[in-house]
Amino acid sequence: MIIDCHGHYTTAPRQHEGWRREQIEAHAAGKAPPPRPAITDGEIRETIAGGQLKLQRERGTDLTIFSPRAAGMGHHLGDATTSEAWARACNELIHRVCSLFPKNFVGVAMLPQSPRVSPKNCLPEIDRVVNEYGFVGINLNPDPSGGHWQDPPLSDRYWYPIYEKMAEYDIPAMIHVSAACNPAYHTTGSHYLNGDTVGFNQLMTSSVFKDFPTIKFIIPHGGGAVPYHWGRFRGLAQDAGLGLLSDLVLNNIFFDTCVYHLPGQELLAKVIPADNILFASEMIGAVRGIDPETGHHYDDTKRYIDQLPLSAEDKAKIFEGNARRVYGRLSGTIAKQSATAA
Ligand SMILES: [Zn+2]
């Protein structure tokens, strides 16, 4: 089985994000939000069948670990109440996709985060998506302010309620920022890659993995700048007296393969052990075009991994085994959803 651990519902029916705009406008005007729009199963089927499912089939992948559109999380907008209603609506829609296509999609949640609001307020939603929907992970935004970095670093006990839940349920978190409202950043360029790099650096210098030895994080987008600068991070750990970087992080931190050219994938696979790499494409996502140098979509990342000089055993880990290990509930959810499909 080929498991893509990083996909978002970027093609959701238009009225879904339309409601979000109305919700934020209503909040700004001090009014109650309008009722949620009706979205039919037929509309959901159409957006998936012609989009992500079609690309799964064309590219030869089987299952996508699927979450709400990351740039759409918009944690910097509204307040904790609007974030809660929006997260519930987005997660419900993911659940409906997984119910309609149980063999092709397994859910991961966005959280109802807000800048400077304790992430404790996310715990009921984590309980709900795991227990009611069978979701297998969460996307954790290290910067709910959207590019102004107003919250404590991931090393801070501020985040520990989330880590306790991750340990309790055996669910990993993908470190994933949302849209940037700071014009210095490009959302899916510098802001995303910066979020990945910052999150890694905060965790590697922390005692989070001493306090929570079993929890796991996925650093998306190939780990931001981390694999390319592995030597710098190794040296920083050494100079700080922290010991070997590999000992510090490799039981708990994993990197996905959302790197959109072969040389980048070669570097990732050379620097990071195969046990710590999870296949992902983030389709349909940030980069939708065709690379004129190859004639293929930039985000058709399976092609790059197929070309890497790795053993069949290592490729099996990257395509399937590591995802089943890192997402501790994944195999159970796959079995359950396959049974409903049958
Ligand atoms: Zn993403």
Coordinates of C-alpha atoms and ligand atoms in Angstrom, one line a residue:
M1 CA 0.0 0.0 0.0
I2 CA 1.2 3.5 -0.8
I3 CA 0.2 5.9 1.9
D4 CA 0.5 9.7 1.3
C5 CA 0.6 11.2 4.8
H6 CA -0.1 14.8 3.7
G7 CA -3.1 15.9 1.8
H8 CA -5.6 18.7 2.4
Y9 CA -9.2 19.2 1.3
T10 CA -8.3 22.1 -1.0
T11 CA -11.2 21.4 -3.3
A12 CA -14.0 21.6 -0.8
P13 CA -17.4 22.9 -2.1
R14 CA -17.4 26.6 -2.5
Q15 CA -20.1 27.3 0.1
H16 CA -17.9 25.8 2.9
E17 CA -15.3 28.6 2.7
G18 CA -18.1 31.1 1.7
W19 CA -19.6 30.4 5.2
R20 CA -16.2 31.1 6.7
R21 CA -16.0 34.5 5.2
E22 CA -19.5 35.3 6.4
Q23 CA -18.6 34.0 9.9
I24 CA -15.6 36.3 10.2
E25 CA -17.6 39.3 8.8
A26 CA -20.3 38.6 11.3
H27 CA -17.8 38.4 14.1
A28 CA -16.2 41.7 13.1
A29 CA -19.7 43.3 13.1
G30 CA -20.6 41.8 16.5
K31 CA -23.3 39.6 15.0
A32 CA -24.1 35.9 15.2
P33 CA -22.8 33.8 12.3
P34 CA -25.3 32.6 9.7
P35 CA -26.3 28.9 9.8
R36 CA -24.0 26.5 8.1
P37 CA -24.7 25.9 4.4
A38 CA -26.0 22.6 3.2
I39 CA -23.4 20.4 1.4
T40 CA -24.6 17.3 -0.2
D41 CA -22.8 14.0 -0.5
G42 CA -23.0 14.4 -4.3
E43 CA -21.1 17.7 -4.1
I44 CA -18.4 16.1 -1.9
R45 CA -18.1 13.1 -4.2
E46 CA -17.7 15.4 -7.2
T47 CA -14.9 17.5 -5.6
I48 CA -12.9 14.4 -4.6
A49 CA -13.6 12.1 -7.6
G50 CA -12.4 14.7 -10.1
G51 CA -9.5 15.9 -7.8
Q52 CA -7.6 14.0 -5.2
L53 CA -9.0 10.5 -6.1
K54 CA -8.3 11.0 -9.7
L55 CA -4.6 11.9 -8.9
Q56 CA -4.3 9.0 -6.5
R57 CA -5.2 6.7 -9.4
E58 CA -3.1 8.4 -12.0
R59 CA 0.0 8.4 -9.7
G60 CA -0.4 5.0 -8.2
T61 CA -1.0 5.9 -4.6
D62 CA -3.7 4.2 -2.4
L63 CA -4.5 6.2 0.7
T64 CA -4.2 9.9 1.7
I65 CA -4.0 11.0 5.3
F66 CA -6.4 13.9 4.8
S67 CA -6.9 17.1 6.7
P68 CA -8.7 20.5 6.2
R69 CA -7.0 23.1 4.0
A70 CA -4.1 24.3 6.0
A71 CA -4.0 27.9 4.7
G72 CA -7.7 28.0 5.4
M73 CA -7.3 27.3 9.1
G74 CA -6.8 31.0 9.6
H75 CA -6.2 30.8 13.3
H76 CA -5.3 34.5 13.4
L77 CA -8.9 35.4 12.3
G78 CA -11.8 35.9 14.7
D79 CA -11.4 34.5 18.2
A80 CA -11.5 31.2 20.1
T81 CA -15.2 30.9 19.5
T82 CA -15.0 31.3 15.7
S83 CA -12.0 29.0 15.6
E84 CA -13.9 26.4 17.5
A85 CA -16.9 26.5 15.1
W86 CA -14.7 26.6 12.0
A87 CA -12.5 23.7 13.2
R88 CA -15.6 21.6 13.9
A89 CA -17.1 22.3 10.5
C90 CA -13.8 21.6 8.7
N91 CA -13.2 18.3 10.6
E92 CA -16.8 17.2 10.0
L93 CA -16.3 17.7 6.3
I94 CA -13.1 15.6 6.4
H95 CA -15.0 12.9 8.2
R96 CA -17.7 12.9 5.5
V97 CA -15.0 12.5 2.8
C98 CA -13.5 9.6 4.7
S99 CA -17.0 8.0 5.1
L100 CA -17.7 8.4 1.4
F101 CA -14.3 7.1 0.3
P102 CA -13.3 4.9 3.2
K103 CA -10.5 3.1 1.3
N104 CA -8.9 6.2 0.1
F105 CA -8.8 8.7 2.9
V106 CA -8.2 8.7 6.6
G107 CA -8.7 11.8 8.7
V108 CA -6.4 14.2 10.5
A109 CA -7.8 17.2 12.4
M110 CA -7.2 20.9 12.4
L111 CA -7.4 22.4 15.9
P112 CA -9.4 25.4 17.1
Q113 CA -6.3 27.4 17.9
S114 CA -6.1 31.2 18.5
P115 CA -3.1 33.4 19.2
R116 CA -2.4 33.7 22.9
V117 CA -5.3 31.3 23.8
S118 CA -4.2 28.3 25.8
P119 CA -4.2 25.2 23.6
K120 CA -6.2 23.5 26.4
N121 CA -9.2 24.7 24.5
C122 CA -8.3 22.2 21.7
L123 CA -8.7 19.2 23.9
P124 CA -12.5 18.6 23.5
E125 CA -12.1 18.7 19.7
I126 CA -9.2 16.2 19.8
D127 CA -11.4 13.9 21.9
R128 CA -14.3 14.3 19.5
V129 CA -12.3 13.6 16.2
V130 CA -10.5 10.6 17.7
N131 CA -13.5 9.0 19.4
E132 CA -16.3 9.9 17.0
Y133 CA -14.5 10.1 13.7
G134 CA -11.5 7.7 14.0
F135 CA -9.0 10.4 13.1
V136 CA -5.4 9.4 13.4
G137 CA -3.5 12.7 14.0
I138 CA -3.6 16.5 14.3
N139 CA -2.1 19.5 12.6
L140 CA -0.5 21.7 15.2
N141 CA 0.1 25.3 14.3
P142 CA 3.2 26.6 16.1
D143 CA 2.2 30.2 15.1
P144 CA -1.5 30.8 15.3
S145 CA -0.8 34.5 14.8
G146 CA -0.1 33.9 11.1
G147 CA 3.5 35.1 10.9
H148 CA 4.0 37.3 14.0
W149 CA 5.0 34.4 16.4
Q150 CA 3.2 35.7 19.5
D151 CA 2.8 32.3 21.3
P152 CA 5.5 30.5 23.4
P153 CA 7.8 28.1 21.6
L154 CA 6.8 24.4 21.3
S155 CA 9.4 23.7 24.0
D156 CA 7.2 25.6 26.5
R157 CA 4.9 23.8 29.0
Y158 CA 2.1 26.0 27.4
W159 CA 1.8 23.2 24.8
Y160 CA 1.9 20.3 27.2
P161 CA -1.9 19.7 27.3
I162 CA -1.7 18.9 23.6
Y163 CA 1.3 16.6 24.1
E164 CA -0.5 14.8 26.9
K165 CA -3.4 14.1 24.5
M166 CA -1.0 13.0 21.8
A167 CA 0.5 10.5 24.2
E168 CA -2.8 9.3 25.5
Y169 CA -4.3 8.6 22.1
D170 CA -1.0 7.7 20.3
I171 CA -1.6 10.4 17.6
P172 CA 1.2 12.3 16.0
A173 CA 1.1 16.0 15.2
M174 CA 2.2 17.5 11.9
I175 CA 3.7 20.9 12.6
H176 CA 1.8 23.0 10.1
V177 CA 1.3 26.8 10.0
S178 CA -1.7 28.4 8.2
A179 CA -2.0 31.5 6.1
A180 CA 0.4 34.4 6.7
C181 CA -1.1 37.7 7.6
N182 CA 2.4 39.3 7.8
P183 CA 3.2 40.6 4.3
A184 CA 6.9 39.7 4.8
Y185 CA 5.9 36.1 4.2
H186 CA 4.6 34.1 1.3
T187 CA 2.1 31.7 2.8
T188 CA 3.1 28.4 1.0
G189 CA 6.7 29.5 0.4
S190 CA 8.7 31.2 3.1
H191 CA 6.0 31.0 5.8
Y192 CA 5.4 27.2 5.5
L193 CA 9.1 26.3 5.2
N194 CA 9.9 28.7 8.1
G195 CA 7.2 27.2 10.3
D196 CA 8.7 23.7 9.6
T197 CA 12.3 24.9 10.4
V198 CA 11.3 26.9 13.5
G199 CA 9.2 24.0 14.9
F200 CA 12.1 21.6 14.5
N201 CA 14.6 23.9 16.1
Q202 CA 12.2 24.6 19.1
L203 CA 11.7 20.9 19.7
M204 CA 15.4 19.8 19.3
T205 CA 16.6 22.2 22.0
S206 CA 13.7 21.3 24.4
S207 CA 13.0 18.6 27.0
V208 CA 9.7 17.7 25.3
F209 CA 11.0 14.2 24.4
K210 CA 12.3 13.6 27.9
D211 CA 8.9 14.5 29.2
F212 CA 6.9 12.7 26.5
P213 CA 9.2 9.9 25.1
T214 CA 6.5 8.4 22.9
I215 CA 5.0 11.4 21.1
K216 CA 5.8 11.9 17.4
F217 CA 5.9 14.9 15.1
I218 CA 6.0 15.1 11.4
I219 CA 7.9 18.0 9.9
P220 CA 6.2 18.6 6.6
H221 CA 7.5 20.0 3.3
G222 CA 10.6 17.8 3.5
G223 CA 11.5 19.3 6.9
G224 CA 11.8 22.9 5.7
A225 CA 15.4 23.9 5.8
V226 CA 16.4 21.1 8.3
P227 CA 17.8 18.3 6.2
Y228 CA 19.8 20.7 4.0
H229 CA 21.3 22.2 7.1
W230 CA 21.6 19.0 9.2
G231 CA 25.2 19.8 9.8
R232 CA 24.3 23.2 11.3
F233 CA 21.7 21.7 13.6
R234 CA 24.2 18.9 14.6
G235 CA 26.8 21.5 15.4
L236 CA 24.3 23.6 17.4
A237 CA 23.3 20.6 19.5
Q238 CA 27.0 19.7 20.1
D239 CA 28.0 23.3 21.0
A240 CA 25.0 23.5 23.4
G241 CA 26.1 20.3 25.2
L242 CA 23.0 18.5 24.1
G243 CA 24.8 15.5 22.6
L244 CA 24.1 13.9 19.2
L245 CA 21.3 15.4 17.2
S246 CA 20.2 12.0 16.0
D247 CA 19.8 10.8 19.6
L248 CA 17.9 13.9 20.5
V249 CA 15.3 13.8 17.8
L250 CA 15.1 10.7 15.7
N251 CA 12.8 8.7 18.0
N252 CA 10.2 11.4 17.8
I253 CA 10.6 13.5 14.7
F254 CA 9.9 12.4 11.1
F255 CA 10.1 14.2 7.8
D256 CA 7.7 14.0 4.9
T257 CA 8.6 13.9 1.2
C258 CA 6.8 17.1 0.0
V259 CA 9.9 18.2 -1.8
Y260 CA 9.2 19.1 -5.4
H261 CA 12.4 18.1 -7.3
L262 CA 14.6 15.0 -7.5
P263 CA 17.8 16.6 -6.1
G264 CA 15.9 17.7 -3.0
Q265 CA 14.6 14.1 -2.5
E266 CA 18.1 12.7 -3.0
L267 CA 19.4 15.0 -0.3
L268 CA 16.6 14.1 2.1
A269 CA 17.2 10.4 1.6
K270 CA 20.9 10.8 2.0
V271 CA 20.8 12.8 5.2
I272 CA 17.7 11.4 7.1
P273 CA 17.5 7.7 7.8
A274 CA 14.8 5.8 5.9
D275 CA 13.1 5.0 9.2
N276 CA 12.3 8.7 9.6
I277 CA 10.9 9.5 6.2
L278 CA 7.2 9.3 5.3
F279 CA 5.9 9.5 1.8
A280 CA 3.8 12.6 1.0
S281 CA 2.9 14.8 -1.8
E282 CA 0.5 17.5 -0.4
M283 CA -1.7 17.3 -3.4
I284 CA -3.7 19.1 -4.5
G285 CA -1.9 21.9 -2.8
A286 CA 0.6 24.7 -3.0
V287 CA 2.3 23.9 -6.3
R288 CA -0.1 22.7 -9.0
G289 CA 1.9 23.2 -12.2
I290 CA 4.0 20.9 -14.5
D291 CA 7.8 21.1 -14.3
P292 CA 9.0 21.8 -17.8
E293 CA 12.3 20.0 -17.0
T294 CA 10.5 16.7 -16.4
G295 CA 7.1 17.1 -18.1
H296 CA 5.5 15.9 -14.8
H297 CA 3.7 17.7 -11.9
Y298 CA 6.1 19.1 -9.4
D299 CA 4.0 17.5 -6.6
D300 CA 4.0 14.0 -8.2
T301 CA 6.6 13.1 -5.5
K302 CA 6.3 9.3 -6.0
R303 CA 8.3 9.6 -9.2
Y304 CA 11.2 11.0 -7.3
I305 CA 11.2 8.3 -4.7
D306 CA 10.9 5.6 -7.3
Q307 CA 14.2 7.0 -8.7
L308 CA 16.2 7.0 -5.5
P309 CA 18.9 4.4 -5.0
L310 CA 17.3 2.9 -1.9
S311 CA 16.6 -0.8 -1.1
A312 CA 13.1 -2.2 -1.7
E313 CA 12.9 -2.5 2.1
D314 CA 13.6 1.1 2.7
K315 CA 11.1 2.2 0.0
A316 CA 8.5 0.0 1.7
K317 CA 9.1 1.8 4.9
I318 CA 8.8 5.2 3.3
F319 CA 5.7 4.4 1.4
E320 CA 3.8 2.5 4.1
G321 CA 5.6 1.0 7.1
N322 CA 6.7 4.3 8.7
A323 CA 3.2 5.8 8.4
R324 CA 1.7 2.9 10.1
R325 CA 4.3 3.2 12.9
V326 CA 4.1 7.0 13.4
Y327 CA 0.3 7.2 13.1
G328 CA -0.3 4.6 15.9
R329 CA -4.0 4.3 15.2
L330 CA -3.7 4.2 11.4
S331 CA -3.8 0.4 10.9
G332 CA -6.9 0.2 13.1
T333 CA -8.7 2.9 11.3
I334 CA -7.7 1.4 7.9
A335 CA -9.2 -1.9 9.0
K336 CA -12.3 -0.3 10.3
Q337 CA -12.9 1.8 7.3
S338 CA -12.2 -1.1 4.9
A339 CA -14.8 -3.1 6.7
T340 CA -17.4 -0.4 6.1
A341 CA -16.4 -0.2 2.5
A342 CA -16.9 -3.9 2.1
Ligands
ZN1 ZN 0.1 20.9 4.1

